[in-house]
Amino acid sequence: MNLSELQRLADEDLMPRIAAKDPLAFEVFYDRHGGAAFSLAYRIVGNRQAAEDVTQEALISIWRSGARFDRARGSVRAWTLGIVRNRAIDLLRRDSGRAPKLALDSEELLEKRPADELTEVEALRRETAREVRGALSDLPDEQSRVIRLAFFGGFSHSEIAQMLNEPLGTIKGRMRLGMDKIRASLAEGVYE
Amino acid sequence: MSGHPSRDDLAAFAIGGLDEREQRSVAEHLEGCDRCAAEMRERLAPAVAVLAESVEQVEPPDSLRESVMATVHQEAAAESPLAEGARSDAEAPARRGWRAWTPAVLMRPAVGVAALALVVAGLIGYVVADGDEATTETVPLAESPAGVGGNLVVDRDSATLHMHGMGQLPEGDVYQVWVADSAGVQPSAAFVPHEDGTATAAVPEAAGDVTEVMITHERRAGQEQPSLERTVFGAKL
Ligand SMILES: [Zn+2]
C-alpha cells in the first residue's frame, strides 16, 4: 500500500499495518498525532527537550506494541495521548522524587511522601499553563484546578487535598463534577 | 473492591487522580465489568480526550520526527529474517557487561581454515608447530553422546571452531557459541551448519583464557543469555 492509500485509511485501520511493522503506516500515524502528542508532553513536563524525549519514548512504544491497541476502549487518538500522558507523568514523578505510580507496591505506597516536597511554584506552573480550547476554562475554578493538578500534574486526590488544605474526600467529587460538565459540553458539540 | 466503584472514583480514575492502590483496583475492576467499562468508554474517555487536546498546540522539532522515523525504519528492516545481523548490530551498544563480541554470523568455508589457522601462542591443549611460519594450537573437543564434536583452533588473537554432527535448524534459528572464562560467560559467534552437519565459525573470544565452550540452539542471533535447556554441546578446556 502506498503513501496516499495509507493516508486515506482511518486510524483504526492504520493500526493493524503498524502492528505488521509497516514504516510508511507509522509515518502517517506520526503526521496525524505527533503534534498533539508533543504538545501534551510539553504541557506536562514544561520544557522542550524533556517533551521531545517523552514523546519519542511514547511513540516508539506504540510502534513496538501497535498490536495492543484495542478499539473497544476508545479512539486511536485518545489511546495515544493516554500513553504520552502517562510517560510524561512518570518523568515528572521521577524528577520530583516521587516513585512512578504504576511501579509502587503497597509497602511503598504507605511510605509515599506527600506532595509538599514539590515547590509551590512548580505545582502552580502545572496548574496554570495555558489551555486554549476552553475545556477547562469554562469550569468553576475549584473543579478545573483539581482536574489540572491530577491530569497534567500527576497528583492524586489525596495529595491534592493536602496541597489545597481541603478535607480528604472532597476532591474526587469535584473531579467528577468537572468531568461531567466537559462531557456535557462535548455532547453539545462545543469542542467539535 | 466490593461492588462497583463510585462515579467519583471512576471520574478520578479517568484522569489518573486516584491514589496508587485505588487506581490499580479500579483498573482491575474495569477488566471484568462491562457496565463500568462502558461508562469509561462512552462517557469519561471522550471527556479525557478533550482535556488532552485542550492544551496549547506547539510545533514539535524536526529532530523528533527524524529520530522516531529512524528507529522505525531500522526496526522494520530488522524484522526481515535476512537481517538478523543488522538487528544484532543495532542492539549491540546496549549490551553492557559483555566484552566486544561477534554478532554477525561468521561463516568461513572449510577450505579457508588452513589460511585462518595461523601463528603462535600456546595456552591449552597441544601446540602444533607447522614448519617455521605457523604455530597454532588445536584443542580437541570431546564428542558428545549425540555425536557432536570438533576442534578449537587457537592462535594469538583469533580462534576458529570446527564442529561436526550439528543437526539442521528450522529456518531463522541459529546455533550460538558461548565462551566462559573467569569473568563469566559471554556470547561469541552464531552460525548455521552446512548440510553435512559440519560448521566453521570464527570465535575470537576463545583466543583468550577460556575455560569452557558451549553451543546452544537459539531462536535468533543476538541473545544475551544462553537458553541452557537447549544446550547442544559443551566442553571444558
Ligand atoms: Zn463495575
Coordinates of C-alpha atoms and ligand atoms in Angstrom, one line a residue:
Chain A
M1 CA 0.0 0.0 0.0
N2 CA 1.5 3.3 -1.0
L3 CA 1.5 6.6 1.0
S4 CA -1.6 8.1 -0.5
E5 CA -3.6 4.9 0.1
L6 CA -2.4 4.8 3.7
Q7 CA -3.3 8.4 4.2
R8 CA -6.9 7.6 3.3
L9 CA -7.2 4.9 6.0
A10 CA -9.0 5.6 9.2
D11 CA -6.8 5.5 12.3
E12 CA -8.4 2.2 13.3
D13 CA -7.4 0.6 10.0
L14 CA -3.9 2.1 10.2
M15 CA -3.1 0.3 13.4
P16 CA -3.0 -3.3 12.0
R17 CA -0.5 -2.1 9.4
I18 CA 1.6 -0.6 12.2
A19 CA 1.4 -3.9 14.1
A20 CA 2.7 -5.5 10.9
K21 CA 5.7 -3.2 11.1
D22 CA 5.0 -1.1 8.0
P23 CA 7.1 2.0 8.5
L24 CA 5.1 4.1 6.0
A25 CA 2.0 3.4 8.0
F26 CA 3.8 4.7 11.1
E27 CA 4.8 7.8 9.2
V28 CA 1.1 8.6 8.5
F29 CA 0.4 7.9 12.2
Y30 CA 3.1 10.3 13.2
D31 CA 1.9 13.1 10.9
R32 CA -1.6 12.7 12.4
H33 CA -0.8 12.5 16.1
G34 CA 2.8 13.6 16.6
G35 CA 1.9 17.3 17.1
A36 CA -0.8 16.7 19.6
A37 CA 1.4 14.1 21.4
F38 CA 4.3 16.6 21.7
S39 CA 2.0 19.4 22.8
L40 CA 0.6 17.4 25.6
A41 CA 4.0 16.2 26.7
Y42 CA 5.2 19.8 26.6
R43 CA 2.2 21.0 28.7
I44 CA 3.1 18.4 31.3
V45 CA 6.8 18.4 31.6
G46 CA 7.3 22.1 30.8
N47 CA 10.4 22.0 28.6
R48 CA 11.0 21.2 25.0
Q49 CA 13.9 18.8 25.4
A50 CA 12.1 16.6 28.0
A51 CA 8.9 16.8 25.9
E52 CA 10.8 15.6 22.9
D53 CA 12.3 12.7 24.9
V54 CA 8.9 11.7 26.4
T55 CA 7.2 11.9 23.0
Q56 CA 9.8 9.8 21.3
E57 CA 9.6 7.1 24.0
A58 CA 5.8 7.0 23.8
L59 CA 5.7 6.9 20.0
I60 CA 8.4 4.2 19.8
S61 CA 6.5 2.1 22.4
I62 CA 3.4 2.5 20.2
W63 CA 5.4 1.4 17.1
R64 CA 6.6 -1.6 19.0
S65 CA 3.3 -2.6 20.5
G66 CA 0.8 -1.4 17.9
A67 CA -0.9 -4.7 18.1
R68 CA -2.1 -3.9 21.6
F69 CA -4.5 -1.1 20.5
D70 CA -8.0 -2.2 21.4
R71 CA -10.7 -0.3 19.6
A72 CA -13.2 -1.4 22.2
R73 CA -11.6 1.0 24.6
G74 CA -11.7 4.2 22.6
S75 CA -10.1 6.0 19.7
V76 CA -6.5 5.7 18.5
R77 CA -6.0 9.4 19.3
A78 CA -7.2 9.0 22.9
W79 CA -5.1 5.8 23.4
T80 CA -2.0 7.6 22.0
L81 CA -2.5 10.7 24.2
G82 CA -3.1 8.5 27.2
I83 CA 0.3 6.8 26.6
V84 CA 2.0 10.1 26.2
R85 CA 0.4 11.5 29.3
N86 CA 1.5 8.5 31.4
R87 CA 5.0 8.7 30.2
A88 CA 5.2 12.4 30.9
I89 CA 3.8 12.0 34.4
D90 CA 6.2 9.2 35.1
L91 CA 9.0 11.6 34.2
L92 CA 7.6 14.3 36.5
R93 CA 7.3 11.9 39.3
R94 CA 10.8 10.5 38.8
D95 CA 12.3 14.0 38.7
S96 CA 10.4 15.1 41.8
G97 CA 11.5 12.0 43.7
R98 CA 8.0 10.5 43.7
A99 CA 8.0 6.9 42.5
P100 CA 6.2 6.2 39.2
K101 CA 2.6 5.4 40.1
L102 CA 2.5 2.0 38.4
A103 CA 5.7 0.8 39.9
L104 CA 4.7 1.1 43.5
D105 CA 3.8 -1.8 45.7
S106 CA 1.6 -1.4 48.7
E107 CA 4.5 -1.1 51.1
E108 CA 6.0 1.8 49.2
L109 CA 2.6 3.3 49.0
L110 CA 2.3 3.5 52.7
E111 CA 5.5 5.4 52.8
K112 CA 4.7 7.6 49.9
R113 CA 5.9 11.1 50.6
P114 CA 3.4 13.9 50.4
A115 CA 3.4 16.3 47.6
D116 CA 4.6 19.2 49.6
E117 CA 8.2 18.2 48.7
L118 CA 7.4 19.9 45.4
T119 CA 7.9 23.6 45.3
E120 CA 4.7 25.6 45.3
V121 CA 6.0 27.4 42.2
E122 CA 6.3 24.1 40.3
A123 CA 2.8 23.0 41.4
L124 CA 1.5 26.3 40.3
R125 CA 3.1 26.0 36.9
R126 CA 1.5 22.7 36.3
E127 CA -1.8 24.1 37.3
T128 CA -1.9 27.3 35.3
A129 CA -0.2 26.6 32.0
R130 CA -2.4 27.8 29.2
E131 CA -5.3 25.7 27.9
V132 CA -6.5 27.3 24.7
R133 CA -9.5 25.2 23.8
G134 CA -11.7 26.1 26.7
A135 CA -12.5 22.7 28.1
L136 CA -11.3 23.8 31.5
S137 CA -11.7 27.5 31.4
D138 CA -15.5 27.1 31.3
L139 CA -15.4 25.2 34.6
P140 CA -15.6 26.7 38.1
D141 CA -12.1 27.2 39.4
E142 CA -12.4 24.6 42.1
Q143 CA -13.2 22.0 39.5
S144 CA -10.7 23.0 36.9
R145 CA -8.0 23.2 39.4
V146 CA -8.2 19.7 40.7
I147 CA -8.5 18.3 37.2
R148 CA -5.4 20.2 36.1
L149 CA -3.4 19.0 39.1
A150 CA -4.4 15.4 38.5
F151 CA -4.2 15.1 34.7
F152 CA -1.3 17.5 34.0
G153 CA 0.4 17.4 37.3
G154 CA 0.2 13.8 38.2
F155 CA -1.2 14.4 41.7
S156 CA -3.6 12.0 43.3
H157 CA -6.7 13.3 45.0
S158 CA -5.3 12.8 48.5
E159 CA -2.1 14.7 47.5
I160 CA -4.3 17.5 46.1
A161 CA -6.4 17.6 49.3
Q162 CA -3.3 18.0 51.3
M163 CA -1.9 20.6 48.9
L164 CA -5.1 22.7 49.0
N165 CA -5.7 22.0 52.6
E166 CA -9.1 20.5 51.9
P167 CA -10.7 17.5 53.6
L168 CA -9.9 14.2 52.1
G169 CA -12.9 13.0 50.1
T170 CA -13.9 16.3 48.6
I171 CA -11.5 16.3 45.7
K172 CA -12.9 13.3 43.8
G173 CA -16.4 14.8 43.8
R174 CA -15.0 18.0 42.2
M175 CA -13.2 16.0 39.6
R176 CA -16.4 14.2 38.8
L177 CA -18.5 17.4 38.5
G178 CA -15.9 18.9 36.3
M179 CA -15.7 15.8 34.0
D180 CA -19.4 15.7 33.8
K181 CA -19.5 19.3 32.6
I182 CA -16.8 18.6 30.0
R183 CA -18.8 15.6 28.9
A184 CA -22.0 17.6 28.6
S185 CA -20.3 20.3 26.6
L186 CA -18.9 17.6 24.3
A187 CA -22.4 16.3 23.8
E188 CA -23.5 19.8 22.8
G189 CA -20.7 19.9 20.2
V190 CA -18.8 22.7 21.9
Y191 CA -15.4 21.2 21.1
E192 CA -16.0 19.7 17.8
Chain B
M1 CA -13.2 -3.6 46.0
S2 CA -16.7 -4.7 46.8
G3 CA -19.4 -3.7 44.3
H4 CA -18.8 -1.1 41.6
P5 CA -16.5 1.9 42.1
S6 CA -18.5 5.1 42.7
R7 CA -18.9 7.6 39.9
D8 CA -16.5 9.9 41.7
D9 CA -13.9 7.1 41.7
L10 CA -14.4 6.4 38.0
A11 CA -14.0 10.1 37.1
A12 CA -10.9 10.4 39.3
F13 CA -9.5 7.2 37.8
A14 CA -10.1 8.5 34.3
I15 CA -7.8 11.5 34.9
G16 CA -5.2 9.5 36.8
G17 CA -6.3 11.1 40.1
L18 CA -6.7 8.2 42.4
D19 CA -4.1 7.0 44.9
E20 CA -1.9 4.2 43.6
R21 CA -3.8 1.4 45.3
E22 CA -7.2 2.7 44.2
Q23 CA -6.0 3.4 40.7
R24 CA -5.0 -0.3 40.4
S25 CA -8.1 -1.7 41.9
V26 CA -10.4 0.3 39.6
A27 CA -8.3 -0.8 36.6
E28 CA -8.8 -4.4 37.7
H29 CA -12.5 -3.9 38.2
L30 CA -12.8 -2.5 34.7
E31 CA -11.3 -5.6 33.2
G32 CA -14.2 -7.6 34.4
C33 CA -17.1 -5.2 34.5
D34 CA -18.9 -4.3 31.3
R35 CA -21.1 -1.7 33.0
C36 CA -18.2 0.3 34.4
A37 CA -16.1 -0.3 31.3
A38 CA -19.0 1.2 29.2
E39 CA -19.2 4.2 31.5
M40 CA -15.4 4.7 30.9
R41 CA -15.6 4.3 27.2
E42 CA -18.8 6.1 26.4
R43 CA -18.7 9.0 28.9
L44 CA -15.4 9.5 30.5
A45 CA -12.8 8.7 27.8
P46 CA -14.2 11.2 25.3
A47 CA -14.0 13.9 28.0
V48 CA -10.4 12.9 28.9
A49 CA -9.6 13.2 25.2
V50 CA -10.9 16.7 25.1
L51 CA -8.8 17.5 28.1
A52 CA -5.7 16.1 26.4
E53 CA -6.3 18.1 23.4
S54 CA -7.2 21.3 25.2
V55 CA -3.5 22.3 25.6
E56 CA -1.8 24.9 23.5
Q57 CA -0.6 23.2 20.3
V58 CA 3.1 23.7 19.7
E59 CA 5.1 22.6 16.8
P60 CA 7.4 19.6 17.5
P61 CA 11.0 20.0 16.5
D62 CA 12.0 18.3 13.2
S63 CA 14.5 16.2 15.2
L64 CA 11.6 14.4 16.8
R65 CA 10.2 13.2 13.6
E66 CA 13.7 12.3 12.3
S67 CA 14.7 10.3 15.3
V68 CA 11.4 8.5 15.6
M69 CA 11.3 7.5 12.0
A70 CA 15.0 6.5 12.0
T71 CA 14.2 4.0 14.8
V72 CA 11.1 2.8 13.0
H73 CA 12.9 2.2 9.7
Q74 CA 15.8 0.5 11.5
E75 CA 13.5 -1.9 13.4
A76 CA 11.3 -2.6 10.4
A77 CA 14.4 -3.6 8.5
A78 CA 15.5 -5.8 11.3
E79 CA 12.1 -7.6 11.2
S80 CA 13.2 -9.2 7.9
P81 CA 14.5 -12.7 8.5
L82 CA 17.5 -11.9 6.3
A83 CA 18.6 -9.1 8.6
E84 CA 19.5 -10.9 11.8
G85 CA 23.0 -9.5 11.6
A86 CA 21.7 -5.9 11.2
R87 CA 19.4 -6.3 14.2
S88 CA 22.3 -7.6 16.4
D89 CA 24.4 -4.7 15.3
A90 CA 21.7 -2.3 16.3
E91 CA 21.3 -3.8 19.7
A92 CA 25.0 -4.3 20.5
P93 CA 25.6 -0.9 22.1
A94 CA 23.0 -1.6 24.7
R95 CA 24.7 -4.8 25.9
R96 CA 26.8 -3.5 28.7
G97 CA 28.6 -6.1 30.7
W98 CA 29.6 -8.1 27.7
R99 CA 33.0 -7.7 26.2
A100 CA 33.1 -7.0 22.5
W101 CA 31.6 -9.9 20.7
T102 CA 30.8 -11.0 17.2
P103 CA 27.1 -10.6 16.5
A104 CA 27.0 -11.5 12.9
V105 CA 27.1 -14.9 11.5
L106 CA 30.7 -15.6 10.7
M107 CA 30.8 -18.5 8.5
R108 CA 34.0 -19.4 6.6
P109 CA 34.4 -22.1 4.1
A110 CA 36.2 -25.1 5.4
V111 CA 38.8 -24.8 2.7
G112 CA 39.8 -21.4 4.2
V113 CA 40.7 -22.9 7.5
A114 CA 44.3 -23.6 6.7
A115 CA 44.7 -19.9 5.9
L116 CA 43.0 -18.9 9.1
A117 CA 44.8 -21.2 11.4
L118 CA 47.8 -19.0 11.9
V119 CA 50.5 -18.2 14.3
V120 CA 51.7 -18.8 17.8
A121 CA 50.9 -18.6 21.5
G122 CA 50.4 -21.7 23.5
L123 CA 47.6 -21.9 26.0
I124 CA 46.0 -25.2 26.5
G125 CA 45.8 -28.4 24.6
Y126 CA 48.7 -29.2 22.4
V127 CA 50.7 -27.0 20.2
V128 CA 51.3 -27.9 16.6
A129 CA 54.4 -26.3 15.2
D130 CA 53.9 -26.3 11.5
G131 CA 57.3 -25.7 9.9
D132 CA 58.7 -22.3 10.7
E133 CA 55.8 -20.0 9.8
A134 CA 52.7 -21.2 11.6
T135 CA 52.1 -22.3 15.2
T136 CA 48.6 -23.0 16.1
E137 CA 47.0 -24.7 19.0
T138 CA 44.4 -27.3 18.2
V139 CA 42.2 -28.2 21.2
P140 CA 40.1 -31.3 20.6
L141 CA 36.5 -31.1 21.9
A142 CA 35.3 -34.4 23.1
E143 CA 32.4 -35.8 21.1
S144 CA 29.0 -35.7 22.9
P145 CA 26.8 -38.8 23.2
A146 CA 24.8 -37.3 20.3
G147 CA 27.8 -37.3 18.1
V148 CA 28.6 -33.6 18.2
G149 CA 32.2 -32.8 18.5
G150 CA 35.0 -30.8 16.9
N151 CA 38.2 -28.8 17.4
L152 CA 39.0 -25.3 18.5
V153 CA 41.9 -23.9 16.6
V154 CA 43.5 -21.1 18.5
D155 CA 46.3 -18.7 17.6
R156 CA 47.4 -15.5 19.2
D157 CA 44.4 -13.3 18.5
S158 CA 41.9 -15.5 16.8
A159 CA 40.2 -18.8 17.2
T160 CA 38.1 -20.9 15.0
L161 CA 35.6 -23.6 15.9
H162 CA 35.3 -26.6 13.7
M163 CA 32.3 -28.7 14.5
H164 CA 30.7 -31.8 13.1
G165 CA 27.5 -33.7 13.9
M166 CA 25.4 -30.5 14.2
G167 CA 21.7 -31.1 13.5
Q168 CA 19.9 -29.0 10.9
L169 CA 17.9 -26.0 12.2
P170 CA 14.5 -24.6 11.5
E171 CA 14.7 -21.5 9.2
G172 CA 15.8 -18.4 11.1
D173 CA 17.2 -20.3 14.1
V174 CA 20.9 -20.4 14.8
Y175 CA 23.5 -22.2 16.9
Q176 CA 25.1 -19.7 19.4
V177 CA 28.6 -20.2 20.7
W178 CA 29.3 -19.2 24.3
V179 CA 32.6 -19.0 25.9
A180 CA 33.4 -18.9 29.6
D181 CA 36.4 -17.5 31.4
S182 CA 37.0 -16.4 35.0
A183 CA 34.9 -13.3 34.3
G184 CA 31.8 -15.2 33.3
V185 CA 30.0 -16.4 30.2
Q186 CA 29.8 -14.3 27.0
P187 CA 28.3 -14.9 23.6
S188 CA 30.6 -15.5 20.7
A189 CA 29.6 -16.3 17.1
A190 CA 26.3 -17.5 15.9
F191 CA 26.2 -20.0 13.0
V192 CA 24.2 -22.3 10.8
P193 CA 25.7 -25.7 9.9
H194 CA 26.3 -27.0 6.4
E195 CA 24.1 -29.7 5.1
D196 CA 26.5 -32.4 6.2
G197 CA 26.4 -31.2 9.8
T198 CA 29.8 -29.5 9.8
A199 CA 30.3 -25.9 10.6
T200 CA 33.2 -23.5 11.0
A201 CA 32.9 -20.3 13.0
A202 CA 35.3 -17.6 14.0
V203 CA 35.2 -17.3 17.7
P204 CA 37.8 -14.6 18.6
E205 CA 36.6 -14.5 22.2
A206 CA 38.0 -18.0 22.6
A207 CA 41.5 -16.8 21.9
G208 CA 41.8 -15.6 25.5
D209 CA 42.0 -17.5 28.7
V210 CA 38.8 -19.5 28.1
T211 CA 37.8 -22.4 30.3
E212 CA 34.7 -23.7 28.6
V213 CA 32.9 -23.6 25.2
M214 CA 29.2 -24.2 24.9
I215 CA 26.8 -24.2 22.0
T216 CA 23.1 -23.6 22.4
H217 CA 20.2 -23.7 19.9
E218 CA 18.6 -20.2 19.8
R219 CA 15.6 -18.8 18.0
R220 CA 17.6 -15.9 16.8
A221 CA 21.1 -14.5 16.9
G222 CA 22.0 -11.9 19.5
Q223 CA 20.7 -13.4 22.7
E224 CA 22.4 -12.1 25.8
Q225 CA 21.8 -15.2 27.9
P226 CA 22.2 -18.8 26.8
S227 CA 19.0 -20.9 26.6
L228 CA 20.5 -23.6 28.8
E229 CA 17.7 -26.0 28.2
R230 CA 18.7 -26.1 24.6
T231 CA 22.3 -26.8 25.1
V232 CA 23.6 -29.0 22.3
F233 CA 27.2 -29.1 23.2
G234 CA 29.6 -28.2 25.9
A235 CA 33.3 -28.8 26.6
K236 CA 35.7 -27.8 29.3
L237 CA 39.1 -26.9 28.0
Ligands
ZN1 ZN -18.5 -2.2 37.7

